[in-house]
Amino acid sequence: MCKTDAIRNLSAVFSAEKTVFAKDEIPIAKRYAQIGQLTLENDFLKKSLG
């Protein structure tokens, strides 16, 4: 999904116009929560394998 979004919006990176993001964009707080969860899972797997 990220790759297709990036390809679709690639022209906006080089344009002078401001990009309007979709209303269904993930809130920042939810992103930080997901990053925290993935960090915990990563640390758990490192300890389990090491």
mmCIF file with all atom_site columns, N, CA, C and O in Angstrom:
data_model
loop_
_atom_site.group_PDB
_atom_site.id
_atom_site.type_symbol
_atom_site.label_atom_id
_atom_site.label_alt_id
_atom_site.label_comp_id
_atom_site.label_asym_id
_atom_site.label_entity_id
_atom_site.label_seq_id
_atom_site.pdbx_PDB_ins_code
_atom_site.Cartn_x
_atom_site.Cartn_y
_atom_site.Cartn_z
_atom_site.occupancy
_atom_site.B_iso_or_equiv
_atom_site.pdbx_formal_charge
_atom_site.auth_seq_id
_atom_site.auth_comp_id
_atom_site.auth_asym_id
_atom_site.auth_atom_id
_atom_site.pdbx_PDB_model_num
ATOM 1   N N  . MET A 1 1  ? 0.818  -1.187  0.000  1.00 0.00 ? 1  MET A N  1
ATOM 2   C CA . MET A 1 1  ? 0.000  0.000   0.000  1.00 0.00 ? 1  MET A CA 1
ATOM 3   C C  . MET A 1 1  ? 0.862  1.252   0.000  1.00 0.00 ? 1  MET A C  1
ATOM 4   O O  . MET A 1 1  ? 0.574  2.193   -0.714 1.00 0.00 ? 1  MET A O  1
ATOM 5   N N  . CYS A 1 2  ? 1.913  1.270   0.752  1.00 0.00 ? 2  CYS A N  1
ATOM 6   C CA . CYS A 1 2  ? 2.771  2.453   0.801  1.00 0.00 ? 2  CYS A CA 1
ATOM 7   C C  . CYS A 1 2  ? 3.454  2.701   -0.534 1.00 0.00 ? 2  CYS A C  1
ATOM 8   O O  . CYS A 1 2  ? 3.600  3.843   -0.949 1.00 0.00 ? 2  CYS A O  1
ATOM 9   N N  . LYS A 1 3  ? 3.880  1.627   -1.193 1.00 0.00 ? 3  LYS A N  1
ATOM 10  C CA . LYS A 1 3  ? 4.564  1.774   -2.469 1.00 0.00 ? 3  LYS A CA 1
ATOM 11  C C  . LYS A 1 3  ? 3.627  2.348   -3.526 1.00 0.00 ? 3  LYS A C  1
ATOM 12  O O  . LYS A 1 3  ? 4.003  3.252   -4.267 1.00 0.00 ? 3  LYS A O  1
ATOM 13  N N  . THR A 1 4  ? 2.400  1.843   -3.560 1.00 0.00 ? 4  THR A N  1
ATOM 14  C CA . THR A 1 4  ? 1.456  2.348   -4.548 1.00 0.00 ? 4  THR A CA 1
ATOM 15  C C  . THR A 1 4  ? 1.077  3.794   -4.266 1.00 0.00 ? 4  THR A C  1
ATOM 16  O O  . THR A 1 4  ? 0.920  4.589   -5.183 1.00 0.00 ? 4  THR A O  1
ATOM 17  N N  . ASP A 1 5  ? 0.943  4.147   -2.982 1.00 0.00 ? 5  ASP A N  1
ATOM 18  C CA . ASP A 1 5  ? 0.657  5.543   -2.626 1.00 0.00 ? 5  ASP A CA 1
ATOM 19  C C  . ASP A 1 5  ? 1.815  6.446   -3.024 1.00 0.00 ? 5  ASP A C  1
ATOM 20  O O  . ASP A 1 5  ? 1.618  7.552   -3.516 1.00 0.00 ? 5  ASP A O  1
ATOM 21  N N  . ALA A 1 6  ? 3.030  5.979   -2.815 1.00 0.00 ? 6  ALA A N  1
ATOM 22  C CA . ALA A 1 6  ? 4.206  6.769   -3.161 1.00 0.00 ? 6  ALA A CA 1
ATOM 23  C C  . ALA A 1 6  ? 4.284  6.994   -4.667 1.00 0.00 ? 6  ALA A C  1
ATOM 24  O O  . ALA A 1 6  ? 4.550  8.109   -5.127 1.00 0.00 ? 6  ALA A O  1
ATOM 25  N N  . ILE A 1 7  ? 4.033  5.945   -5.425 1.00 0.00 ? 7  ILE A N  1
ATOM 26  C CA . ILE A 1 7  ? 4.078  6.070   -6.883 1.00 0.00 ? 7  ILE A CA 1
ATOM 27  C C  . ILE A 1 7  ? 2.979  7.015   -7.369 1.00 0.00 ? 7  ILE A C  1
ATOM 28  O O  . ILE A 1 7  ? 3.205  7.854   -8.232 1.00 0.00 ? 7  ILE A O  1
ATOM 29  N N  . ARG A 1 8  ? 1.798  6.873   -6.788 1.00 0.00 ? 8  ARG A N  1
ATOM 30  C CA . ARG A 1 8  ? 0.665  7.696   -7.201 1.00 0.00 ? 8  ARG A CA 1
ATOM 31  C C  . ARG A 1 8  ? 0.905  9.176   -6.891 1.00 0.00 ? 8  ARG A C  1
ATOM 32  O O  . ARG A 1 8  ? 0.499  10.051  -7.644 1.00 0.00 ? 8  ARG A O  1
ATOM 33  N N  . ASN A 1 9  ? 1.600  9.475   -5.797 1.00 0.00 ? 9  ASN A N  1
ATOM 34  C CA . ASN A 1 9  ? 1.801  10.858  -5.370 1.00 0.00 ? 9  ASN A CA 1
ATOM 35  C C  . ASN A 1 9  ? 3.207  11.376  -5.648 1.00 0.00 ? 9  ASN A C  1
ATOM 36  O O  . ASN A 1 9  ? 3.597  12.409  -5.116 1.00 0.00 ? 9  ASN A O  1
ATOM 37  N N  . LEU A 1 10 ? 3.965  10.671  -6.457 1.00 0.00 ? 10 LEU A N  1
ATOM 38  C CA . LEU A 1 10 ? 5.343  11.054  -6.727 1.00 0.00 ? 10 LEU A CA 1
ATOM 39  C C  . LEU A 1 10 ? 5.444  12.417  -7.400 1.00 0.00 ? 10 LEU A C  1
ATOM 40  O O  . LEU A 1 10 ? 6.337  13.208  -7.082 1.00 0.00 ? 10 LEU A O  1
ATOM 41  N N  . SER A 1 11 ? 4.539  12.732  -8.281 1.00 0.00 ? 11 SER A N  1
ATOM 42  C CA . SER A 1 11 ? 4.593  14.019  -8.962 1.00 0.00 ? 11 SER A CA 1
ATOM 43  C C  . SER A 1 11 ? 4.381  15.183  -8.000 1.00 0.00 ? 11 SER A C  1
ATOM 44  O O  . SER A 1 11 ? 4.888  16.282  -8.221 1.00 0.00 ? 11 SER A O  1
ATOM 45  N N  . ALA A 1 12 ? 3.653  14.959  -6.902 1.00 0.00 ? 12 ALA A N  1
ATOM 46  C CA . ALA A 1 12 ? 3.407  16.012  -5.917 1.00 0.00 ? 12 ALA A CA 1
ATOM 47  C C  . ALA A 1 12 ? 4.693  16.412  -5.184 1.00 0.00 ? 12 ALA A C  1
ATOM 48  O O  . ALA A 1 12 ? 4.811  17.540  -4.717 1.00 0.00 ? 12 ALA A O  1
ATOM 49  N N  . VAL A 1 13 ? 5.648  15.505  -5.125 1.00 0.00 ? 13 VAL A N  1
ATOM 50  C CA . VAL A 1 13 ? 6.913  15.799  -4.445 1.00 0.00 ? 13 VAL A CA 1
ATOM 51  C C  . VAL A 1 13 ? 7.662  16.906  -5.172 1.00 0.00 ? 13 VAL A C  1
ATOM 52  O O  . VAL A 1 13 ? 8.264  17.782  -4.560 1.00 0.00 ? 13 VAL A O  1
ATOM 53  N N  . PHE A 1 14 ? 7.589  16.884  -6.490 1.00 0.00 ? 14 PHE A N  1
ATOM 54  C CA . PHE A 1 14 ? 8.347  17.839  -7.284 1.00 0.00 ? 14 PHE A CA 1
ATOM 55  C C  . PHE A 1 14 ? 7.545  19.058  -7.715 1.00 0.00 ? 14 PHE A C  1
ATOM 56  O O  . PHE A 1 14 ? 8.076  19.952  -8.345 1.00 0.00 ? 14 PHE A O  1
ATOM 57  N N  . SER A 1 15 ? 6.282  19.107  -7.358 1.00 0.00 ? 15 SER A N  1
ATOM 58  C CA . SER A 1 15 ? 5.468  20.258  -7.741 1.00 0.00 ? 15 SER A CA 1
ATOM 59  C C  . SER A 1 15 ? 5.535  21.336  -6.662 1.00 0.00 ? 15 SER A C  1
ATOM 60  O O  . SER A 1 15 ? 5.843  21.074  -5.513 1.00 0.00 ? 15 SER A O  1
ATOM 61  N N  . ALA A 1 16 ? 5.236  22.558  -7.052 1.00 0.00 ? 16 ALA A N  1
ATOM 62  C CA . ALA A 1 16 ? 5.275  23.682  -6.119 1.00 0.00 ? 16 ALA A CA 1
ATOM 63  C C  . ALA A 1 16 ? 3.978  23.799  -5.323 1.00 0.00 ? 16 ALA A C  1
ATOM 64  O O  . ALA A 1 16 ? 3.917  24.511  -4.336 1.00 0.00 ? 16 ALA A O  1
ATOM 65  N N  . GLU A 1 17 ? 2.938  23.099  -5.759 1.00 0.00 ? 17 GLU A N  1
ATOM 66  C CA . GLU A 1 17 ? 1.652  23.165  -5.079 1.00 0.00 ? 17 GLU A CA 1
ATOM 67  C C  . GLU A 1 17 ? 1.689  22.376  -3.780 1.00 0.00 ? 17 GLU A C  1
ATOM 68  O O  . GLU A 1 17 ? 2.422  21.411  -3.647 1.00 0.00 ? 17 GLU A O  1
ATOM 69  N N  . LYS A 1 18 ? 0.855  22.806  -2.828 1.00 0.00 ? 18 LYS A N  1
ATOM 70  C CA . LYS A 1 18 ? 0.755  22.063  -1.582 1.00 0.00 ? 18 LYS A CA 1
ATOM 71  C C  . LYS A 1 18 ? -0.155 20.863  -1.800 1.00 0.00 ? 18 LYS A C  1
ATOM 72  O O  . LYS A 1 18 ? -1.161 20.954  -2.478 1.00 0.00 ? 18 LYS A O  1
ATOM 73  N N  . THR A 1 19 ? 0.216  19.752  -1.194 1.00 0.00 ? 19 THR A N  1
ATOM 74  C CA . THR A 1 19 ? -0.550 18.528  -1.347 1.00 0.00 ? 19 THR A CA 1
ATOM 75  C C  . THR A 1 19 ? -1.621 18.463  -0.269 1.00 0.00 ? 19 THR A C  1
ATOM 76  O O  . THR A 1 19 ? -1.353 18.714  0.893  1.00 0.00 ? 19 THR A O  1
ATOM 77  N N  . VAL A 1 20 ? -2.814 18.102  -0.666 1.00 0.00 ? 20 VAL A N  1
ATOM 78  C CA . VAL A 1 20 ? -3.902 17.898  0.282  1.00 0.00 ? 20 VAL A CA 1
ATOM 79  C C  . VAL A 1 20 ? -4.006 16.398  0.525  1.00 0.00 ? 20 VAL A C  1
ATOM 80  O O  . VAL A 1 20 ? -4.169 15.622  -0.409 1.00 0.00 ? 20 VAL A O  1
ATOM 81  N N  . PHE A 1 21 ? -3.876 16.009  1.781  1.00 0.00 ? 21 PHE A N  1
ATOM 82  C CA . PHE A 1 21 ? -3.912 14.600  2.120  1.00 0.00 ? 21 PHE A CA 1
ATOM 83  C C  . PHE A 1 21 ? -5.344 14.128  2.321  1.00 0.00 ? 21 PHE A C  1
ATOM 84  O O  . PHE A 1 21 ? -6.234 14.900  2.634  1.00 0.00 ? 21 PHE A O  1
ATOM 85  N N  . ALA A 1 22 ? -5.534 12.852  2.161  1.00 0.00 ? 22 ALA A N  1
ATOM 86  C CA . ALA A 1 22 ? -6.860 12.259  2.317  1.00 0.00 ? 22 ALA A CA 1
ATOM 87  C C  . ALA A 1 22 ? -7.330 12.375  3.760  1.00 0.00 ? 22 ALA A C  1
ATOM 88  O O  . ALA A 1 22 ? -6.533 12.381  4.697  1.00 0.00 ? 22 ALA A O  1
ATOM 89  N N  . LYS A 1 23 ? -8.627 12.463  3.933  1.00 0.00 ? 23 LYS A N  1
ATOM 90  C CA . LYS A 1 23 ? -9.199 12.584  5.268  1.00 0.00 ? 23 LYS A CA 1
ATOM 91  C C  . LYS A 1 23 ? -9.051 11.299  6.073  1.00 0.00 ? 23 LYS A C  1
ATOM 92  O O  . LYS A 1 23 ? -9.079 11.336  7.298  1.00 0.00 ? 23 LYS A O  1
ATOM 93  N N  . ASP A 1 24 ? -8.885 10.179  5.403  1.00 0.00 ? 24 ASP A N  1
ATOM 94  C CA . ASP A 1 24 ? -8.767 8.912   6.112  1.00 0.00 ? 24 ASP A CA 1
ATOM 95  C C  . ASP A 1 24 ? -7.315 8.578   6.475  1.00 0.00 ? 24 ASP A C  1
ATOM 96  O O  . ASP A 1 24 ? -6.994 7.437   6.750  1.00 0.00 ? 24 ASP A O  1
ATOM 97  N N  . GLU A 1 25 ? -6.470 9.578   6.485  1.00 0.00 ? 25 GLU A N  1
ATOM 98  C CA . GLU A 1 25 ? -5.073 9.376   6.857  1.00 0.00 ? 25 GLU A CA 1
ATOM 99  C C  . GLU A 1 25 ? -4.986 8.977   8.331  1.00 0.00 ? 25 GLU A C  1
ATOM 100 O O  . GLU A 1 25 ? -5.746 9.460   9.156  1.00 0.00 ? 25 GLU A O  1
ATOM 101 N N  . ILE A 1 26 ? -4.064 8.113   8.650  1.00 0.00 ? 26 ILE A N  1
ATOM 102 C CA . ILE A 1 26 ? -3.914 7.597   10.008 1.00 0.00 ? 26 ILE A CA 1
ATOM 103 C C  . ILE A 1 26 ? -3.425 8.721   10.936 1.00 0.00 ? 26 ILE A C  1
ATOM 104 O O  . ILE A 1 26 ? -2.444 9.394   10.622 1.00 0.00 ? 26 ILE A O  1
ATOM 105 N N  . PRO A 1 27 ? -4.089 8.916   12.074 1.00 0.00 ? 27 PRO A N  1
ATOM 106 C CA . PRO A 1 27 ? -3.656 9.950   13.021 1.00 0.00 ? 27 PRO A CA 1
ATOM 107 C C  . PRO A 1 27 ? -2.257 9.657   13.566 1.00 0.00 ? 27 PRO A C  1
ATOM 108 O O  . PRO A 1 27 ? -1.835 8.499   13.666 1.00 0.00 ? 27 PRO A O  1
ATOM 109 N N  . ILE A 1 28 ? -1.553 10.710  13.920 1.00 0.00 ? 28 ILE A N  1
ATOM 110 C CA . ILE A 1 28 ? -0.172 10.580  14.391 1.00 0.00 ? 28 ILE A CA 1
ATOM 111 C C  . ILE A 1 28 ? -0.091 9.738   15.658 1.00 0.00 ? 28 ILE A C  1
ATOM 112 O O  . ILE A 1 28 ? 0.813  8.915   15.810 1.00 0.00 ? 28 ILE A O  1
ATOM 113 N N  . ALA A 1 29 ? -1.030 9.910   16.579 1.00 0.00 ? 29 ALA A N  1
ATOM 114 C CA . ALA A 1 29 ? -1.007 9.138   17.826 1.00 0.00 ? 29 ALA A CA 1
ATOM 115 C C  . ALA A 1 29 ? -1.106 7.640   17.552 1.00 0.00 ? 29 ALA A C  1
ATOM 116 O O  . ALA A 1 29 ? -0.429 6.832   18.197 1.00 0.00 ? 29 ALA A O  1
ATOM 117 N N  . LYS A 1 30 ? -1.908 7.268   16.578 1.00 0.00 ? 30 LYS A N  1
ATOM 118 C CA . LYS A 1 30 ? -2.049 5.854   16.231 1.00 0.00 ? 30 LYS A CA 1
ATOM 119 C C  . LYS A 1 30 ? -0.761 5.329   15.612 1.00 0.00 ? 30 LYS A C  1
ATOM 120 O O  . LYS A 1 30 ? -0.368 4.190   15.849 1.00 0.00 ? 30 LYS A O  1
ATOM 121 N N  . ARG A 1 31 ? -0.095 6.161   14.833 1.00 0.00 ? 31 ARG A N  1
ATOM 122 C CA . ARG A 1 31 ? 1.190  5.756   14.248 1.00 0.00 ? 31 ARG A CA 1
ATOM 123 C C  . ARG A 1 31 ? 2.231  5.508   15.332 1.00 0.00 ? 31 ARG A C  1
ATOM 124 O O  . ARG A 1 31 ? 2.957  4.515   15.292 1.00 0.00 ? 31 ARG A O  1
ATOM 125 N N  . TYR A 1 32 ? 2.315  6.420   16.305 1.00 0.00 ? 32 TYR A N  1
ATOM 126 C CA . TYR A 1 32 ? 3.279  6.242   17.392 1.00 0.00 ? 32 TYR A CA 1
ATOM 127 C C  . TYR A 1 32 ? 2.962  4.993   18.206 1.00 0.00 ? 32 TYR A C  1
ATOM 128 O O  . TYR A 1 32 ? 3.867  4.284   18.643 1.00 0.00 ? 32 TYR A O  1
ATOM 129 N N  . ALA A 1 33 ? 1.688  4.702   18.401 1.00 0.00 ? 33 ALA A N  1
ATOM 130 C CA . ALA A 1 33 ? 1.306  3.486   19.123 1.00 0.00 ? 33 ALA A CA 1
ATOM 131 C C  . ALA A 1 33 ? 1.756  2.248   18.362 1.00 0.00 ? 33 ALA A C  1
ATOM 132 O O  . ALA A 1 33 ? 2.261  1.292   18.954 1.00 0.00 ? 33 ALA A O  1
ATOM 133 N N  . GLN A 1 34 ? 1.577  2.270   17.051 1.00 0.00 ? 34 GLN A N  1
ATOM 134 C CA . GLN A 1 34 ? 1.994  1.129   16.244 1.00 0.00 ? 34 GLN A CA 1
ATOM 135 C C  . GLN A 1 34 ? 3.517  0.988   16.248 1.00 0.00 ? 34 GLN A C  1
ATOM 136 O O  . GLN A 1 34 ? 4.038  -0.125  16.326 1.00 0.00 ? 34 GLN A O  1
ATOM 137 N N  . ILE A 1 35 ? 4.239  2.094   16.191 1.00 0.00 ? 35 ILE A N  1
ATOM 138 C CA . ILE A 1 35 ? 5.704  2.046   16.252 1.00 0.00 ? 35 ILE A CA 1
ATOM 139 C C  . ILE A 1 35 ? 6.154  1.444   17.574 1.00 0.00 ? 35 ILE A C  1
ATOM 140 O O  . ILE A 1 35 ? 7.057  0.611   17.623 1.00 0.00 ? 35 ILE A O  1
ATOM 141 N N  . GLY A 1 36 ? 5.505  1.853   18.667 1.00 0.00 ? 36 GLY A N  1
ATOM 142 C CA . GLY A 1 36 ? 5.839  1.300   19.980 1.00 0.00 ? 36 GLY A CA 1
ATOM 143 C C  . GLY A 1 36 ? 5.591  -0.193  20.046 1.00 0.00 ? 36 GLY A C  1
ATOM 144 O O  . GLY A 1 36 ? 6.408  -0.950  20.583 1.00 0.00 ? 36 GLY A O  1
ATOM 145 N N  . GLN A 1 37 ? 4.463  -0.633  19.503 1.00 0.00 ? 37 GLN A N  1
ATOM 146 C CA . GLN A 1 37 ? 4.139  -2.055  19.513 1.00 0.00 ? 37 GLN A CA 1
ATOM 147 C C  . GLN A 1 37 ? 5.157  -2.840  18.694 1.00 0.00 ? 37 GLN A C  1
ATOM 148 O O  . GLN A 1 37 ? 5.633  -3.891  19.123 1.00 0.00 ? 37 GLN A O  1
ATOM 149 N N  . LEU A 1 38 ? 5.510  -2.335  17.529 1.00 0.00 ? 38 LEU A N  1
ATOM 150 C CA . LEU A 1 38 ? 6.476  -3.034  16.685 1.00 0.00 ? 38 LEU A CA 1
ATOM 151 C C  . LEU A 1 38 ? 7.857  -3.072  17.329 1.00 0.00 ? 38 LEU A C  1
ATOM 152 O O  . LEU A 1 38 ? 8.586  -4.056  17.203 1.00 0.00 ? 38 LEU A O  1
ATOM 153 N N  . THR A 1 39 ? 8.214  -2.023  18.060 1.00 0.00 ? 39 THR A N  1
ATOM 154 C CA . THR A 1 39 ? 9.489  -1.995  18.764 1.00 0.00 ? 39 THR A CA 1
ATOM 155 C C  . THR A 1 39 ? 9.527  -3.062  19.850 1.00 0.00 ? 39 THR A C  1
ATOM 156 O O  . THR A 1 39 ? 10.520 -3.780  20.008 1.00 0.00 ? 39 THR A O  1
ATOM 157 N N  . LEU A 1 40 ? 8.425  -3.178  20.605 1.00 0.00 ? 40 LEU A N  1
ATOM 158 C CA . LEU A 1 40 ? 8.351  -4.207  21.641 1.00 0.00 ? 40 LEU A CA 1
ATOM 159 C C  . LEU A 1 40 ? 8.437  -5.611  21.044 1.00 0.00 ? 40 LEU A C  1
ATOM 160 O O  . LEU A 1 40 ? 9.146  -6.476  21.569 1.00 0.00 ? 40 LEU A O  1
ATOM 161 N N  . GLU A 1 41 ? 7.725  -5.835  19.955 1.00 0.00 ? 41 GLU A N  1
ATOM 162 C CA . GLU A 1 41 ? 7.765  -7.143  19.306 1.00 0.00 ? 41 GLU A CA 1
ATOM 163 C C  . GLU A 1 41 ? 9.159  -7.455  18.781 1.00 0.00 ? 41 GLU A C  1
ATOM 164 O O  . GLU A 1 41 ? 9.643  -8.586  18.896 1.00 0.00 ? 41 GLU A O  1
ATOM 165 N N  . ASN A 1 42 ? 9.823  -6.461  18.230 1.00 0.00 ? 42 ASN A N  1
ATOM 166 C CA . ASN A 1 42 ? 11.172 -6.636  17.711 1.00 0.00 ? 42 ASN A CA 1
ATOM 167 C C  . ASN A 1 42 ? 12.140 -6.980  18.843 1.00 0.00 ? 42 ASN A C  1
ATOM 168 O O  . ASN A 1 42 ? 12.961 -7.887  18.702 1.00 0.00 ? 42 ASN A O  1
ATOM 169 N N  . ASP A 1 43 ? 12.036 -6.262  19.955 1.00 0.00 ? 43 ASP A N  1
ATOM 170 C CA . ASP A 1 43 ? 12.901 -6.544  21.103 1.00 0.00 ? 43 ASP A CA 1
ATOM 171 C C  . ASP A 1 43 ? 12.646 -7.950  21.652 1.00 0.00 ? 43 ASP A C  1
ATOM 172 O O  . ASP A 1 43 ? 13.579 -8.667  22.018 1.00 0.00 ? 43 ASP A O  1
ATOM 173 N N  . PHE A 1 44 ? 11.390 -8.343  21.714 1.00 0.00 ? 44 PHE A N  1
ATOM 174 C CA . PHE A 1 44 ? 11.043 -9.686  22.195 1.00 0.00 ? 44 PHE A CA 1
ATOM 175 C C  . PHE A 1 44 ? 11.661 -10.752 21.302 1.00 0.00 ? 44 PHE A C  1
ATOM 176 O O  . PHE A 1 44 ? 12.239 -11.733 21.783 1.00 0.00 ? 44 PHE A O  1
ATOM 177 N N  . LEU A 1 45 ? 11.561 -10.561 19.985 1.00 0.00 ? 45 LEU A N  1
ATOM 178 C CA . LEU A 1 45 ? 12.120 -11.552 19.066 1.00 0.00 ? 45 LEU A CA 1
ATOM 179 C C  . LEU A 1 45 ? 13.643 -11.602 19.151 1.00 0.00 ? 45 LEU A C  1
ATOM 180 O O  . LEU A 1 45 ? 14.232 -12.677 19.055 1.00 0.00 ? 45 LEU A O  1
ATOM 181 N N  . LYS A 1 46 ? 14.259 -10.446 19.342 1.00 0.00 ? 46 LYS A N  1
ATOM 182 C CA . LYS A 1 46 ? 15.726 -10.440 19.489 1.00 0.00 ? 46 LYS A CA 1
ATOM 183 C C  . LYS A 1 46 ? 16.150 -11.223 20.710 1.00 0.00 ? 46 LYS A C  1
ATOM 184 O O  . LYS A 1 46 ? 17.115 -11.986 20.676 1.00 0.00 ? 46 LYS A O  1
ATOM 185 N N  . LYS A 1 47 ? 15.418 -11.050 21.831 1.00 0.00 ? 47 LYS A N  1
ATOM 186 C CA . LYS A 1 47 ? 15.762 -11.773 23.060 1.00 0.00 ? 47 LYS A CA 1
ATOM 187 C C  . LYS A 1 47 ? 15.482 -13.264 22.909 1.00 0.00 ? 47 LYS A C  1
ATOM 188 O O  . LYS A 1 47 ? 16.225 -14.095 23.441 1.00 0.00 ? 47 LYS A O  1
ATOM 189 N N  . SER A 1 48 ? 14.418 -13.626 22.204 1.00 0.00 ? 48 SER A N  1
ATOM 190 C CA . SER A 1 48 ? 14.062 -15.017 22.029 1.00 0.00 ? 48 SER A CA 1
ATOM 191 C C  . SER A 1 48 ? 15.088 -15.762 21.172 1.00 0.00 ? 48 SER A C  1
ATOM 192 O O  . SER A 1 48 ? 15.392 -16.915 21.425 1.00 0.00 ? 48 SER A O  1
ATOM 193 N N  . LEU A 1 49 ? 15.594 -15.092 20.163 1.00 0.00 ? 49 LEU A N  1
ATOM 194 C CA . LEU A 1 49 ? 16.540 -15.741 19.249 1.00 0.00 ? 49 LEU A CA 1
ATOM 195 C C  . LEU A 1 49 ? 17.982 -15.686 19.765 1.00 0.00 ? 49 LEU A C  1
ATOM 196 O O  . LEU A 1 49 ? 18.793 -16.521 19.389 1.00 0.00 ? 49 LEU A O  1
ATOM 197 N N  . GLY A 1 50 ? 18.264 -14.724 20.615 1.00 0.00 ? 50 GLY A N  1
ATOM 198 C CA . GLY A 1 50 ? 19.643 -14.524 21.055 1.00 0.00 ? 50 GLY A CA 1
ATOM 199 C C  . GLY A 1 50 ? 20.047 -15.158 22.297 1.00 0.00 ? 50 GLY A C  1
ATOM 200 O O  . GLY A 1 50 ? 19.746 -15.841 23.106 1.00 0.00 ? 50 GLY A O  1
#
